[in-house]
Amino acid sequence: MYPAERHAAILAGARDGDGDGALSVAELSSRLGVTPETIRRDLAVLERQGLIRRHHGGAVLARRPAFEPSLQRRREGERIERAAVARLVVEQLPEEGVVLLDSGAMTLEVAALLPHTSRLLVVTNSLPIVALLGGRPRLTVLALPGRVRAVTQATVGAWTVERLSGLHADVAVLGANGVGLTSGATTTLPEETEVKRAMLGIARRRILAVTAAKFGTTSFHRAAGLDEFDQIVTDDGLDPDTVDALADSGLELLLATT
């Protein structure tokens, strides 16, 4: 069987399976009559083509999301993983001080889990976070001005960046639409990147908070290299190869138990 035929058979088997698109190296090796090493090479080719995403012992079909899902749609997926990551992020935050919260489903989860005893000053461009935290008597919430994007309910633009330019923060918590070892943290539009970069520039400590499923995907616009963050917080679903690569690069990685 030629490589192209194997690739087609691998994808067809995943699509015709039990619905989760899971691929096992051992099962594929037995079914196609080739060595596990050959299957791993095939999976590497398919991953480069964006058709699968590899993990320990196999791979899963790559699910191509909408270019920019709404905030509500983002909150509906990966709830367990996102909650676990958010809890671990909250553990990294001080009881007092200035914390920047980026817009997105992950940072909204972080905001929801902030203890009621917290005396933080929270600065955010997320209107849902403002609505959630605005009534907390111990917190001080600063809503950043700017143009409101309907799909993300985030303020962006020159007003947002200008307001950030005169501030200093203890911690910035940022999310991303995609994360790659070389592509870094990526997002959908340049105006979203501008706000993220402004937050990175004024924070003493910078945390990237994402679910493991974000790794291996790349969105439209690069926001920052991974080496621009002091900590990367994700869940324990991250594949071992990526864990090892991040460790080898010297980045501080925290894995939340799901």
PDB file of N, CA, C and O in Angstrom, residues 51-83:
ATOM      1  N   LEU A  51      -4.762  17.831   9.280  1.00  0.00           N
ATOM      2  CA  LEU A  51      -5.894  16.899   9.239  1.00  0.00           C
ATOM      3  C   LEU A  51      -6.092  16.147  10.549  1.00  0.00           C
ATOM      4  O   LEU A  51      -7.196  15.668  10.828  1.00  0.00           O
ATOM      5  N   ILE A  52      -5.034  15.996  11.332  1.00  0.00           N
ATOM      6  CA  ILE A  52      -5.125  15.341  12.625  1.00  0.00           C
ATOM      7  C   ILE A  52      -4.325  16.125  13.646  1.00  0.00           C
ATOM      8  O   ILE A  52      -3.553  17.021  13.300  1.00  0.00           O
ATOM      9  N   ARG A  53      -4.495  15.745  14.916  1.00  0.00           N
ATOM     10  CA  ARG A  53      -3.670  16.297  15.989  1.00  0.00           C
ATOM     11  C   ARG A  53      -3.152  15.112  16.795  1.00  0.00           C
ATOM     12  O   ARG A  53      -3.931  14.318  17.334  1.00  0.00           O
ATOM     13  N   ARG A  54      -1.829  14.958  16.858  1.00  0.00           N
ATOM     14  CA  ARG A  54      -1.244  13.800  17.530  1.00  0.00           C
ATOM     15  C   ARG A  54      -1.274  13.942  19.049  1.00  0.00           C
ATOM     16  O   ARG A  54      -1.205  15.042  19.592  1.00  0.00           O
ATOM     17  N   HIS A  55      -1.371  12.799  19.727  1.00  0.00           N
ATOM     18  CA  HIS A  55      -1.203  12.721  21.161  1.00  0.00           C
ATOM     19  C   HIS A  55      -0.539  11.398  21.481  1.00  0.00           C
ATOM     20  O   HIS A  55      -0.268  10.598  20.573  1.00  0.00           O
ATOM     21  N   HIS A  56      -0.255  11.143  22.752  1.00  0.00           N
ATOM     22  CA  HIS A  56       0.469   9.942  23.133  1.00  0.00           C
ATOM     23  C   HIS A  56      -0.319   8.695  22.735  1.00  0.00           C
ATOM     24  O   HIS A  56      -1.457   8.508  23.129  1.00  0.00           O
ATOM     25  N   GLY A  57       0.306   7.828  21.936  1.00  0.00           N
ATOM     26  CA  GLY A  57      -0.319   6.580  21.543  1.00  0.00           C
ATOM     27  C   GLY A  57      -1.195   6.648  20.319  1.00  0.00           C
ATOM     28  O   GLY A  57      -1.758   5.645  19.892  1.00  0.00           O
ATOM     29  N   GLY A  58      -1.320   7.831  19.736  1.00  0.00           N
ATOM     30  CA  GLY A  58      -2.172   7.936  18.553  1.00  0.00           C
ATOM     31  C   GLY A  58      -2.455   9.368  18.169  1.00  0.00           C
ATOM     32  O   GLY A  58      -1.585  10.230  18.276  1.00  0.00           O
ATOM     33  N   ALA A  59      -3.675   9.613  17.722  1.00  0.00           N
ATOM     34  CA  ALA A  59      -4.039  10.949  17.258  1.00  0.00           C
ATOM     35  C   ALA A  59      -5.551  11.055  17.220  1.00  0.00           C
ATOM     36  O   ALA A  59      -6.281  10.074  17.385  1.00  0.00           O
ATOM     37  N   VAL A  60      -6.037  12.274  17.014  1.00  0.00           N
ATOM     38  CA  VAL A  60      -7.467  12.516  16.817  1.00  0.00           C
ATOM     39  C   VAL A  60      -7.633  13.376  15.583  1.00  0.00           C
ATOM     40  O   VAL A  60      -6.719  14.127  15.194  1.00  0.00           O
ATOM     41  N   LEU A  61      -8.787  13.284  14.964  1.00  0.00           N
ATOM     42  CA  LEU A  61      -9.082  14.140  13.829  1.00  0.00           C
ATOM     43  C   LEU A  61      -9.049  15.592  14.261  1.00  0.00           C
ATOM     44  O   LEU A  61      -9.505  15.939  15.354  1.00  0.00           O
ATOM     45  N   ALA A  62      -8.503  16.437  13.421  1.00  0.00           N
ATOM     46  CA  ALA A  62      -8.500  17.867  13.710  1.00  0.00           C
ATOM     47  C   ALA A  62      -9.879  18.429  13.433  1.00  0.00           C
ATOM     48  O   ALA A  62     -10.418  18.264  12.342  1.00  0.00           O
ATOM     49  N   ARG A  63     -10.459  19.032  14.437  1.00  0.00           N
ATOM     50  CA  ARG A  63     -11.757  19.676  14.269  1.00  0.00           C
ATOM     51  C   ARG A  63     -11.514  21.133  13.931  1.00  0.00           C
ATOM     52  O   ARG A  63     -10.986  21.881  14.746  1.00  0.00           O
ATOM     53  N   ARG A  64     -11.867  21.535  12.762  1.00  0.00           N
ATOM     54  CA  ARG A  64     -11.623  22.923  12.354  1.00  0.00           C
ATOM     55  C   ARG A  64     -12.749  23.805  12.888  1.00  0.00           C
ATOM     56  O   ARG A  64     -13.886  23.725  12.426  1.00  0.00           O
ATOM     57  N   PRO A  65     -12.448  24.661  13.866  1.00  0.00           N
ATOM     58  CA  PRO A  65     -13.483  25.508  14.431  1.00  0.00           C
ATOM     59  C   PRO A  65     -13.792  26.672  13.511  1.00  0.00           C
ATOM     60  O   PRO A  65     -13.076  26.947  12.549  1.00  0.00           O
ATOM     61  N   ALA A  66     -14.874  27.356  13.830  1.00  0.00           N
ATOM     62  CA  ALA A  66     -15.172  28.593  13.113  1.00  0.00           C
ATOM     63  C   ALA A  66     -14.024  29.571  13.335  1.00  0.00           C
ATOM     64  O   ALA A  66     -13.295  29.495  14.327  1.00  0.00           O
ATOM     65  N   PHE A  67     -13.850  30.493  12.384  1.00  0.00           N
ATOM     66  CA  PHE A  67     -12.726  31.425  12.484  1.00  0.00           C
ATOM     67  C   PHE A  67     -12.730  32.126  13.834  1.00  0.00           C
ATOM     68  O   PHE A  67     -11.687  32.265  14.477  1.00  0.00           O
ATOM     69  N   GLU A  68     -13.881  32.561  14.292  1.00  0.00           N
ATOM     70  CA  GLU A  68     -13.970  33.235  15.582  1.00  0.00           C
ATOM     71  C   GLU A  68     -15.312  32.908  16.228  1.00  0.00           C
ATOM     72  O   GLU A  68     -16.295  33.620  16.039  1.00  0.00           O
ATOM     73  N   PRO A  69     -15.377  31.832  17.001  1.00  0.00           N
ATOM     74  CA  PRO A  69     -16.635  31.476  17.665  1.00  0.00           C
ATOM     75  C   PRO A  69     -17.048  32.566  18.642  1.00  0.00           C
ATOM     76  O   PRO A  69     -16.212  33.290  19.199  1.00  0.00           O
ATOM     77  N   SER A  70     -18.350  32.666  18.878  1.00  0.00           N
ATOM     78  CA  SER A  70     -18.842  33.624  19.850  1.00  0.00           C
ATOM     79  C   SER A  70     -18.387  33.227  21.249  1.00  0.00           C
ATOM     80  O   SER A  70     -18.024  32.073  21.507  1.00  0.00           O
ATOM     81  N   LEU A  71     -18.442  34.181  22.167  1.00  0.00           N
ATOM     82  CA  LEU A  71     -18.053  33.902  23.552  1.00  0.00           C
ATOM     83  C   LEU A  71     -18.935  32.800  24.132  1.00  0.00           C
ATOM     84  O   LEU A  71     -18.454  31.923  24.855  1.00  0.00           O
ATOM     85  N   GLN A  72     -20.208  32.819  23.816  1.00  0.00           N
ATOM     86  CA  GLN A  72     -21.114  31.796  24.336  1.00  0.00           C
ATOM     87  C   GLN A  72     -20.714  30.413  23.845  1.00  0.00           C
ATOM     88  O   GLN A  72     -20.709  29.444  24.611  1.00  0.00           O
ATOM     89  N   ARG A  73     -20.382  30.284  22.554  1.00  0.00           N
ATOM     90  CA  ARG A  73     -19.972  28.989  22.014  1.00  0.00           C
ATOM     91  C   ARG A  73     -18.676  28.510  22.654  1.00  0.00           C
ATOM     92  O   ARG A  73     -18.490  27.322  22.914  1.00  0.00           O
ATOM     93  N   ARG A  74     -17.772  29.437  22.926  1.00  0.00           N
ATOM     94  CA  ARG A  74     -16.514  29.047  23.564  1.00  0.00           C
ATOM     95  C   ARG A  74     -16.764  28.515  24.967  1.00  0.00           C
ATOM     96  O   ARG A  74     -16.113  27.574  25.415  1.00  0.00           O
ATOM     97  N   ARG A  75     -17.716  29.124  25.668  1.00  0.00           N
ATOM     98  CA  ARG A  75     -17.996  28.706  27.038  1.00  0.00           C
ATOM     99  C   ARG A  75     -18.661  27.339  27.089  1.00  0.00           C
ATOM    100  O   ARG A  75     -18.582  26.640  28.096  1.00  0.00           O
ATOM    101  N   GLU A  76     -19.308  26.946  26.006  1.00  0.00           N
ATOM    102  CA  GLU A  76     -20.014  25.666  25.987  1.00  0.00           C
ATOM    103  C   GLU A  76     -19.064  24.479  25.864  1.00  0.00           C
ATOM    104  O   GLU A  76     -19.408  23.373  26.272  1.00  0.00           O
ATOM    105  N   GLY A  77     -17.894  24.692  25.293  1.00  0.00           N
ATOM    106  CA  GLY A  77     -16.938  23.599  25.095  1.00  0.00           C
ATOM    107  C   GLY A  77     -15.870  23.561  26.172  1.00  0.00           C
ATOM    108  O   GLY A  77     -15.562  24.574  26.809  1.00  0.00           O
ATOM    109  N   GLU A  78     -15.320  22.378  26.422  1.00  0.00           N
ATOM    110  CA  GLU A  78     -14.177  22.179  27.323  1.00  0.00           C
ATOM    111  C   GLU A  78     -14.413  22.754  28.714  1.00  0.00           C
ATOM    112  O   GLU A  78     -13.518  23.337  29.331  1.00  0.00           O
ATOM    113  N   ARG A  79     -15.608  22.581  29.235  1.00  0.00           N
ATOM    114  CA  ARG A  79     -15.946  23.197  30.516  1.00  0.00           C
ATOM    115  C   ARG A  79     -15.108  22.650  31.662  1.00  0.00           C
ATOM    116  O   ARG A  79     -14.637  23.409  32.520  1.00  0.00           O
ATOM    117  N   ILE A  80     -14.935  21.341  31.687  1.00  0.00           N
ATOM    118  CA  ILE A  80     -14.173  20.727  32.785  1.00  0.00           C
ATOM    119  C   ILE A  80     -12.725  21.184  32.735  1.00  0.00           C
ATOM    120  O   ILE A  80     -12.132  21.576  33.754  1.00  0.00           O
ATOM    121  N   GLU A  81     -12.134  21.136  31.538  1.00  0.00           N
ATOM    122  CA  GLU A  81     -10.729  21.534  31.387  1.00  0.00           C
ATOM    123  C   GLU A  81     -10.538  23.015  31.706  1.00  0.00           C
ATOM    124  O   GLU A  81      -9.566  23.386  32.390  1.00  0.00           O
ATOM    125  N   ARG A  82     -11.438  23.841  31.204  1.00  0.00           N
ATOM    126  CA  ARG A  82     -11.295  25.283  31.432  1.00  0.00           C
ATOM    127  C   ARG A  82     -11.428  25.619  32.920  1.00  0.00           C
ATOM    128  O   ARG A  82     -10.686  26.459  33.446  1.00  0.00           O
ATOM    129  N   ALA A  83     -12.357  24.965  33.608  1.00  0.00           N
ATOM    130  CA  ALA A  83     -12.525  25.218  35.040  1.00  0.00           C
ATOM    131  C   ALA A  83     -11.283  24.799  35.816  1.00  0.00           C
ATOM    132  O   ALA A  83     -10.855  25.495  36.752  1.00  0.00           O
TER     133      ALA A  83
END
